mmCIF file of C-alpha atoms and ligand atoms in Angstrom:
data_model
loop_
_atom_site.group_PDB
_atom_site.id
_atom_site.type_symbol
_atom_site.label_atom_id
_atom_site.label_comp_id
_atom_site.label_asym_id
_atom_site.label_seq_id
_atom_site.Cartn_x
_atom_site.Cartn_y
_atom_site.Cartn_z
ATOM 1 C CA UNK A 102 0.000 0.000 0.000
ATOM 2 C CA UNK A 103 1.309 3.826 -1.038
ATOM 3 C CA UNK A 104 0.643 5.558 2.149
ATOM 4 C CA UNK A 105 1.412 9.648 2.661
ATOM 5 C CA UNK A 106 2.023 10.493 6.354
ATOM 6 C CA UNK A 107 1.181 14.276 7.509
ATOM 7 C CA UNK A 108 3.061 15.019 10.227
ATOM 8 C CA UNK A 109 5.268 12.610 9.339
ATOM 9 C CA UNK A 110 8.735 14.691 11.097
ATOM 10 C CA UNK A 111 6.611 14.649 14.273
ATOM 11 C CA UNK A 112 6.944 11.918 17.135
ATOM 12 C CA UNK A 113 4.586 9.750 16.122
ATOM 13 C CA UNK A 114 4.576 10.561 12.602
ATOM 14 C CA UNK A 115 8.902 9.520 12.102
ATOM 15 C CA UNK A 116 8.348 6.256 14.046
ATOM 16 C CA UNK A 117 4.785 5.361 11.739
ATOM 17 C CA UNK A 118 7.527 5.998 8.467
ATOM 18 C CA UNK A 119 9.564 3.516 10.263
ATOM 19 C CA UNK A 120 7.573 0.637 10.633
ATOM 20 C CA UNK A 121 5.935 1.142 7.111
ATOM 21 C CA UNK A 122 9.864 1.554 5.362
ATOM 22 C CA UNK A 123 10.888 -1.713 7.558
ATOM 23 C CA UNK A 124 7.502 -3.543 6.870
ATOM 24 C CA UNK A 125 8.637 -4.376 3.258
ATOM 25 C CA UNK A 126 4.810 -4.237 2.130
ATOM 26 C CA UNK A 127 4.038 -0.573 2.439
ATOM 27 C CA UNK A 128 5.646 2.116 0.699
ATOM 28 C CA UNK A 129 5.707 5.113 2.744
ATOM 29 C CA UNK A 130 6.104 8.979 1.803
ATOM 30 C CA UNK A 131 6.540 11.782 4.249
ATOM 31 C CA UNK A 132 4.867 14.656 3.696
ATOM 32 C CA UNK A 133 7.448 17.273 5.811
ATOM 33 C CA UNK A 134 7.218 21.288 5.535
ATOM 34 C CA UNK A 135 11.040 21.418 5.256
ATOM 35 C CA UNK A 136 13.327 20.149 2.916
ATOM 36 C CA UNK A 137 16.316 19.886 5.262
ATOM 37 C CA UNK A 138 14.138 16.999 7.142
ATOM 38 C CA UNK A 139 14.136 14.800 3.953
ATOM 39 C CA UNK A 140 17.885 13.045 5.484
ATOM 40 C CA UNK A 141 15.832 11.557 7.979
ATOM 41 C CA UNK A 142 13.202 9.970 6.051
ATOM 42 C CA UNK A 143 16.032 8.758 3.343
ATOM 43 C CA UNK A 144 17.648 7.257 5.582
ATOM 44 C CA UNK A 145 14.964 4.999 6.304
ATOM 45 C CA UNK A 146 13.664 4.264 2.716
ATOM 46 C CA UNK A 147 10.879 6.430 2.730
ATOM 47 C CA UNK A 148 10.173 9.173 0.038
ATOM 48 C CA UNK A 149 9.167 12.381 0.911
ATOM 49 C CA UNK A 150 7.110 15.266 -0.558
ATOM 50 C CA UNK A 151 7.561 18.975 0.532
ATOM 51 C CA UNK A 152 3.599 20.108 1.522
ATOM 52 C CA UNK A 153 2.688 22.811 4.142
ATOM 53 C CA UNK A 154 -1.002 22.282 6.005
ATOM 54 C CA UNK A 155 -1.725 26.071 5.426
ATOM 55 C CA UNK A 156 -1.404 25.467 1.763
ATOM 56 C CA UNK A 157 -4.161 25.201 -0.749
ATOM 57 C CA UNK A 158 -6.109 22.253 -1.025
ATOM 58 C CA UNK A 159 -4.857 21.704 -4.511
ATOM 59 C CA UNK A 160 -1.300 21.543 -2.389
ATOM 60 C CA UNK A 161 -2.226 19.161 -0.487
ATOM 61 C CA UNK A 162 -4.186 16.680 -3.382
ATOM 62 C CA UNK A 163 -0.738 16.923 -5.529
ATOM 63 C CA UNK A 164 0.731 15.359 -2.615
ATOM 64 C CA UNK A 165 -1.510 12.706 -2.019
ATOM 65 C CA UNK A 166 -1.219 11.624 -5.952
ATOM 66 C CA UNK A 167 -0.486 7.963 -6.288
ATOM 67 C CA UNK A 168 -1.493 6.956 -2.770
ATOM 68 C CA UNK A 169 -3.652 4.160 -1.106
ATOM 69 C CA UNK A 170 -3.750 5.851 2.187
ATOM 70 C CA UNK A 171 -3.135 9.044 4.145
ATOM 71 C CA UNK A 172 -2.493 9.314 7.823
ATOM 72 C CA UNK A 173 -2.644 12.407 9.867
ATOM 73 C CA UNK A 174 -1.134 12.905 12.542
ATOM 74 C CA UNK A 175 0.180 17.069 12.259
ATOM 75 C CA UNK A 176 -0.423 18.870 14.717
ATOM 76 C CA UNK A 177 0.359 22.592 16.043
ATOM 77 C CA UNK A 178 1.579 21.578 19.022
ATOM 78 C CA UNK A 179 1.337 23.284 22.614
ATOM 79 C CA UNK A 180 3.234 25.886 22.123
ATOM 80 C CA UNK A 181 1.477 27.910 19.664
ATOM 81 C CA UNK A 182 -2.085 29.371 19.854
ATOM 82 C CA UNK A 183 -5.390 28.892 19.277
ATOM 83 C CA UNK A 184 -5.082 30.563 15.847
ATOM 84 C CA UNK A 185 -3.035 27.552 14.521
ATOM 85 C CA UNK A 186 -5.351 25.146 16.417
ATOM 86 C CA UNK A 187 -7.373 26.604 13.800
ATOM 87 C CA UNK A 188 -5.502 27.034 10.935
ATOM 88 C CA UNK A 189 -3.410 23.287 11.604
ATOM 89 C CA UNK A 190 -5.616 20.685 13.933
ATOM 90 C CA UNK A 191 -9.039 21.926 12.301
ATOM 91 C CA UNK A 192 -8.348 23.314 8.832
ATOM 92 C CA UNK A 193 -5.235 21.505 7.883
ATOM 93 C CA UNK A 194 -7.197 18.421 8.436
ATOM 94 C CA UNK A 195 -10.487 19.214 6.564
ATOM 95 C CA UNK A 196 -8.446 20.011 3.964
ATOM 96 C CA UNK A 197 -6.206 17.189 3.738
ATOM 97 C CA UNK A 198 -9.967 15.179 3.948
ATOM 98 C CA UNK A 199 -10.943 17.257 0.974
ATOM 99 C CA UNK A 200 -7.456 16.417 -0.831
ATOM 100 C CA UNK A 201 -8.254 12.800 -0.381
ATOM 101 C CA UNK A 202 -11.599 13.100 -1.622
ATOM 102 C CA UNK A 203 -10.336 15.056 -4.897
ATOM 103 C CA UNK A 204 -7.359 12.633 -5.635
ATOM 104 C CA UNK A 205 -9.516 9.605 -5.010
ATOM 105 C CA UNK A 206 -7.172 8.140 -1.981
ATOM 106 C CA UNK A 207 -9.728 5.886 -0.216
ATOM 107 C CA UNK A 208 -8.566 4.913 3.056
ATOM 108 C CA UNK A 209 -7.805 8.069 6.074
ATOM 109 C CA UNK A 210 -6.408 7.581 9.062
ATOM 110 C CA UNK A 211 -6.881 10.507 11.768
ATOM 111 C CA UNK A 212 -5.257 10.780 14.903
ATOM 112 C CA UNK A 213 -7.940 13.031 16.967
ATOM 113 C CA UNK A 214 -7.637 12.250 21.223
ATOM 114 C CA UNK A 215 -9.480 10.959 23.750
ATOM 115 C CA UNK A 216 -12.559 12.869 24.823
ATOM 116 C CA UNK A 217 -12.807 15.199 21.399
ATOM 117 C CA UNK A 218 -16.429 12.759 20.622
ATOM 118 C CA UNK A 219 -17.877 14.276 23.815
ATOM 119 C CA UNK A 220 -18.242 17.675 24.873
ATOM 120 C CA UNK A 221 -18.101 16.978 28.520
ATOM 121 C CA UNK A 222 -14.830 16.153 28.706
ATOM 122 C CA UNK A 223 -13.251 19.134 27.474
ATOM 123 C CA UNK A 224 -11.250 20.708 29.981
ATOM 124 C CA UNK A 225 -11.251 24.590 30.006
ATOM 125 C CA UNK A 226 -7.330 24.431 29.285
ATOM 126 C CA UNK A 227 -7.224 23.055 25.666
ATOM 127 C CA UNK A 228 -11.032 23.392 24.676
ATOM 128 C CA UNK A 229 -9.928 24.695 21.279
ATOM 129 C CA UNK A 230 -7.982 22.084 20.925
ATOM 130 C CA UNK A 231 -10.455 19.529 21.563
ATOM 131 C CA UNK A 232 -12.851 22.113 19.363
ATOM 132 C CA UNK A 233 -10.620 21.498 15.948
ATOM 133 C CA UNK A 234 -10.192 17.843 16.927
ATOM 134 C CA UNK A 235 -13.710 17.004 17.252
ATOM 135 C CA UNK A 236 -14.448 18.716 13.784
ATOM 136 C CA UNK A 237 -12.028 17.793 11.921
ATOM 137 C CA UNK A 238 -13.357 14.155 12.895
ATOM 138 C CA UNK A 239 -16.345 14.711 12.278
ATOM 139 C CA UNK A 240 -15.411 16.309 8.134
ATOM 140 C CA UNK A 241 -13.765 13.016 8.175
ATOM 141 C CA UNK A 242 -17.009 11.270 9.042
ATOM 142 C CA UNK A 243 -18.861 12.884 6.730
ATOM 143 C CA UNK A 244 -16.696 12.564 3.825
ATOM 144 C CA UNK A 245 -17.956 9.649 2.536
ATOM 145 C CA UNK A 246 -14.041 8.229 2.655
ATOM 146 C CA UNK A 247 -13.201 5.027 4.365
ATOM 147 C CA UNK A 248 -12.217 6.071 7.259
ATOM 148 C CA UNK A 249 -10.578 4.875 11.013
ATOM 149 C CA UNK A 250 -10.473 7.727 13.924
ATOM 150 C CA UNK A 251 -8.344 6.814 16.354
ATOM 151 C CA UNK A 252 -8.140 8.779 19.546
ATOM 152 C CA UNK A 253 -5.247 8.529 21.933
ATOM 153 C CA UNK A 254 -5.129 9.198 25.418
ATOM 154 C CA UNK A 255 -2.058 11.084 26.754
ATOM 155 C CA UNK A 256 0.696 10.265 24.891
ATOM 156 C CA UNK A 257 4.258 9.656 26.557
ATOM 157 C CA UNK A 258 7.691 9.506 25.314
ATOM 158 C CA UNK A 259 8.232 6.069 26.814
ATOM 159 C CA UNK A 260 9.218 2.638 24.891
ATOM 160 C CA UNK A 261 5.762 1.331 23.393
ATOM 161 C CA UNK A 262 4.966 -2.192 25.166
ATOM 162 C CA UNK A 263 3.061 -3.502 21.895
ATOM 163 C CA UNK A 264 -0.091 -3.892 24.545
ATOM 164 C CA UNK A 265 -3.068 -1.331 24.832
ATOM 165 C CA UNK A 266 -6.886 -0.869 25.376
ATOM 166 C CA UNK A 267 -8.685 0.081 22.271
ATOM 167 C CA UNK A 268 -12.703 0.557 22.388
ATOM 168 C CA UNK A 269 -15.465 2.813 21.517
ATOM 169 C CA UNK A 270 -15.115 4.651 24.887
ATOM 170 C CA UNK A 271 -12.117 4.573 27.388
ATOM 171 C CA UNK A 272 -11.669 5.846 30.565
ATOM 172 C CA UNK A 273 -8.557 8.464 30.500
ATOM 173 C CA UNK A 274 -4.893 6.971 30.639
ATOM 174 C CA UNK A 275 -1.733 7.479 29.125
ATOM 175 C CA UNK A 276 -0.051 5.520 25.963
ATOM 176 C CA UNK A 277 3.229 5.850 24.071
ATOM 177 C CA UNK A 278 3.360 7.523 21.056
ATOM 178 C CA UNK A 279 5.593 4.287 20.097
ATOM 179 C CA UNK A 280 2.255 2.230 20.349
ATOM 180 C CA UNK A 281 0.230 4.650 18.564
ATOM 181 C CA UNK A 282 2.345 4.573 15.220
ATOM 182 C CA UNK A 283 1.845 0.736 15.856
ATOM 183 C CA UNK A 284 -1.841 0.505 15.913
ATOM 184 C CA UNK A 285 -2.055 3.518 13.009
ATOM 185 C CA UNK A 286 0.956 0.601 11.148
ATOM 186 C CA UNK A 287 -1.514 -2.108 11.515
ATOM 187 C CA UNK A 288 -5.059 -0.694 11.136
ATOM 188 C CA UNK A 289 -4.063 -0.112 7.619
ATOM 189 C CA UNK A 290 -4.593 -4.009 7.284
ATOM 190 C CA UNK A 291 -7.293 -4.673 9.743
ATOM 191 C CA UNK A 292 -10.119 -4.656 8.601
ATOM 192 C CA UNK A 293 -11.950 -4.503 12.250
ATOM 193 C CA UNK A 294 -10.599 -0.518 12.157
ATOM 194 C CA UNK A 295 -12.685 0.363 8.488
ATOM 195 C CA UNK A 296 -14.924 2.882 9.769
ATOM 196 C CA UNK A 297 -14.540 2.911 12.864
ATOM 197 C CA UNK A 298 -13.480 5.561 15.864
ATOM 198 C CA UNK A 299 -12.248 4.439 18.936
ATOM 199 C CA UNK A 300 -10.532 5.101 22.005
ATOM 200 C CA UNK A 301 -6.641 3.754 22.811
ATOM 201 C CA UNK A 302 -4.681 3.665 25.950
ATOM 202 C CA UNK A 303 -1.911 1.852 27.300
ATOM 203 C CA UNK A 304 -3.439 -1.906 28.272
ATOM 204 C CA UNK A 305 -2.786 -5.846 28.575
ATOM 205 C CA UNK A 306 -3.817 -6.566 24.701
ATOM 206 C CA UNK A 307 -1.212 -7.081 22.140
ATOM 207 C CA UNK A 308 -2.354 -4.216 19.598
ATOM 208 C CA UNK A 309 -2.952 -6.553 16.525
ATOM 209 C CA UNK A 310 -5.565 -8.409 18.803
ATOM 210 C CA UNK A 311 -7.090 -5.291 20.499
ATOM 211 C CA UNK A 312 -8.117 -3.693 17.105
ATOM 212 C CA UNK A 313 -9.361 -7.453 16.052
ATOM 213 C CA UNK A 314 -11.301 -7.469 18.576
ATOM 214 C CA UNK A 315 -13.388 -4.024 18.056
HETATM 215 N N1 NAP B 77 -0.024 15.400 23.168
HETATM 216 C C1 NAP B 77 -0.947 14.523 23.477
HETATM 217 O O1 NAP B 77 -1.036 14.040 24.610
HETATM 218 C C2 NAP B 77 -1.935 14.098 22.439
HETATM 219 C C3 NAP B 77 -2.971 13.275 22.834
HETATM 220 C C4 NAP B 77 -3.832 12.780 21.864
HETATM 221 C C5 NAP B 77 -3.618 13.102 20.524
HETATM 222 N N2 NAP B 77 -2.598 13.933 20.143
HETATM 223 C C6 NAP B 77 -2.412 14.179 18.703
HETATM 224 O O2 NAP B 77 -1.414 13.276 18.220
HETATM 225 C C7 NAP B 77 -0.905 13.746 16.973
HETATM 226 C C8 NAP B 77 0.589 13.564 16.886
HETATM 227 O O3 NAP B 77 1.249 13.895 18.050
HETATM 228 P P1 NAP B 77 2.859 14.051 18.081
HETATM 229 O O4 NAP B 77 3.243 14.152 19.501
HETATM 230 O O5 NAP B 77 3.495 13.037 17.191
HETATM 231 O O6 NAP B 77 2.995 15.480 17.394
HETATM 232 P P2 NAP B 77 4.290 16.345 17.052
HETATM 233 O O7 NAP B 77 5.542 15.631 17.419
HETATM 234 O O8 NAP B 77 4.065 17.710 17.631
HETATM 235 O O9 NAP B 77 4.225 16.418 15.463
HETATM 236 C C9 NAP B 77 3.328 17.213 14.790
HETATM 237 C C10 NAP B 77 3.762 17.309 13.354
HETATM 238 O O10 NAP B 77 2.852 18.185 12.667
HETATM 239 C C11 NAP B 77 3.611 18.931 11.753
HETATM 240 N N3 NAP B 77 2.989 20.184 11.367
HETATM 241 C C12 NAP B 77 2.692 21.240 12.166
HETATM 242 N N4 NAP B 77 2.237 22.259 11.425
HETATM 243 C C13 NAP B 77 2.256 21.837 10.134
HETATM 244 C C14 NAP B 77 1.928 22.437 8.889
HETATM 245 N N5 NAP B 77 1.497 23.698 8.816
HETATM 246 N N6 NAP B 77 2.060 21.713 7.765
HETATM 247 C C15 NAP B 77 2.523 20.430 7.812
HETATM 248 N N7 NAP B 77 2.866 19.814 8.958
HETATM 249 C C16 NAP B 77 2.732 20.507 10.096
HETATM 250 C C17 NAP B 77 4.927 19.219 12.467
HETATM 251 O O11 NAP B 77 5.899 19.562 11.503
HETATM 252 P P3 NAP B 77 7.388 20.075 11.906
HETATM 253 O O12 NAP B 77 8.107 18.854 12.381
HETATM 254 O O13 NAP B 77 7.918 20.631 10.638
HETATM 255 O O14 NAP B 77 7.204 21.093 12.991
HETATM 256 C C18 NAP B 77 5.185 17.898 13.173
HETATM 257 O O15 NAP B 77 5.946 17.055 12.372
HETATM 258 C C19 NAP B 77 -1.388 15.180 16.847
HETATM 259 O O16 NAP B 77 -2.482 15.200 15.954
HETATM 260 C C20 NAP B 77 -1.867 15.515 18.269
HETATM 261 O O17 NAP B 77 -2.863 16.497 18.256
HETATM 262 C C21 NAP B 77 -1.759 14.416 21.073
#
């Protein structure tokens, strides 16, 4: 399978390019905003393609030419504002949705987090966070594309354990972003995750079973 990763120089997003360059049955291209990160991705077999989220649509679509799948998993980050909460999280990805649609790329994979299906568990913090999230899920939704939301709890810097809780609804926990780019890496052949959202945090299930098993 061709699949494009946005966000692809972030945490999860260089480990994802990893697993797909070492699976040796999915050919992955990184869609970075800087051509001095393409060493990186090189290195590991990948291709890349230069793309910015506050491009035009017709930006993004040229990227996603040739591909089976997109994952995103961009984001703005914390330290930035709500402006690029807007302009990244929420717009960037109802774009990218709209790309797919135009190119005719199937399959999406978003990477929205915990809580952004239900409004009453936004904290007051990050509610514009959780704002874009939830909307940009729900463009996805309604997109017509085949689609898998998958919505992390916190996610740590710590070595993945290849074991997690994935369902519908979750109570709040933590997860490494090691075992997120695993269950993003293998719900692109289950097909348990086609159309479906779901909640994932750290757990006793190996992840191949856990997304069986939704
Ligand atoms: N933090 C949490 O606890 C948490 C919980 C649940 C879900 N999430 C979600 O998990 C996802 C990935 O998290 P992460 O920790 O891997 O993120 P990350 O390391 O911050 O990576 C985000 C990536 O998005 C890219 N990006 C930002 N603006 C862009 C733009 N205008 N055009 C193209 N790319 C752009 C960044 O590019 P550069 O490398 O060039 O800056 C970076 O590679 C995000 O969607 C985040 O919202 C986070």
């Amino acid at each position: 399978m061709n699949v494009l990763v946005i966000g692809a120089n972030g945490k999860i997003g260089k480990q994802l390019v990893k697993l797909l360059s070492e699976s040796g049955e999915h050919r992955a291209t990184a869609m970075i905003r800087d051509e001095k990160q393409k060493p990186d991705f090189e290195i590991m077999g990948a291709m890349t393609v230069v793309a910015d989220l506050e491009d035009r649509t017709e930006t993004i679509a040229l990227a996603m030419e040739g591909m089976d799948a997109v994952v995103f998993t961009a984001g703005s980050g914390g330290h930035t504002g709500p402006d690029k909460t807007l302009l990244i999280d929420l717009d960037g990805a109802a774009k990218s949705v709209e790309a797919a649609r135009q190119t005719g790329v199937g399959r999406f994979l978003m990477v929205s987090a915990i809580g952004a299906d239900d409004r009453e568990r936004w904290s007051d913090q990050i509610k514009p966070y959780y704002v874009a999230k939830h909307h940009a899920d729900n463009i996805l939704l309604a997109s017509g594309l085949d689609y898998t939301i998958v919505r992390p709890g916190l996610l740590l810097d710590k070595p993945g354990t290849g074991r997690i809780s994935a369902a519908e609804h979750l109570e709040p926990g933590g997860v490494p972003r090691e075992d997120i780019a695993r269950v993003l890496y293998e719900a692109l052949g289950t097909e348990t995750t086609r159309n479906r959202s779901f909640d994932v945090t750290s757990g006793d299930t190996p992840v191949r079973e856990a997304l069986a098993n939704l």
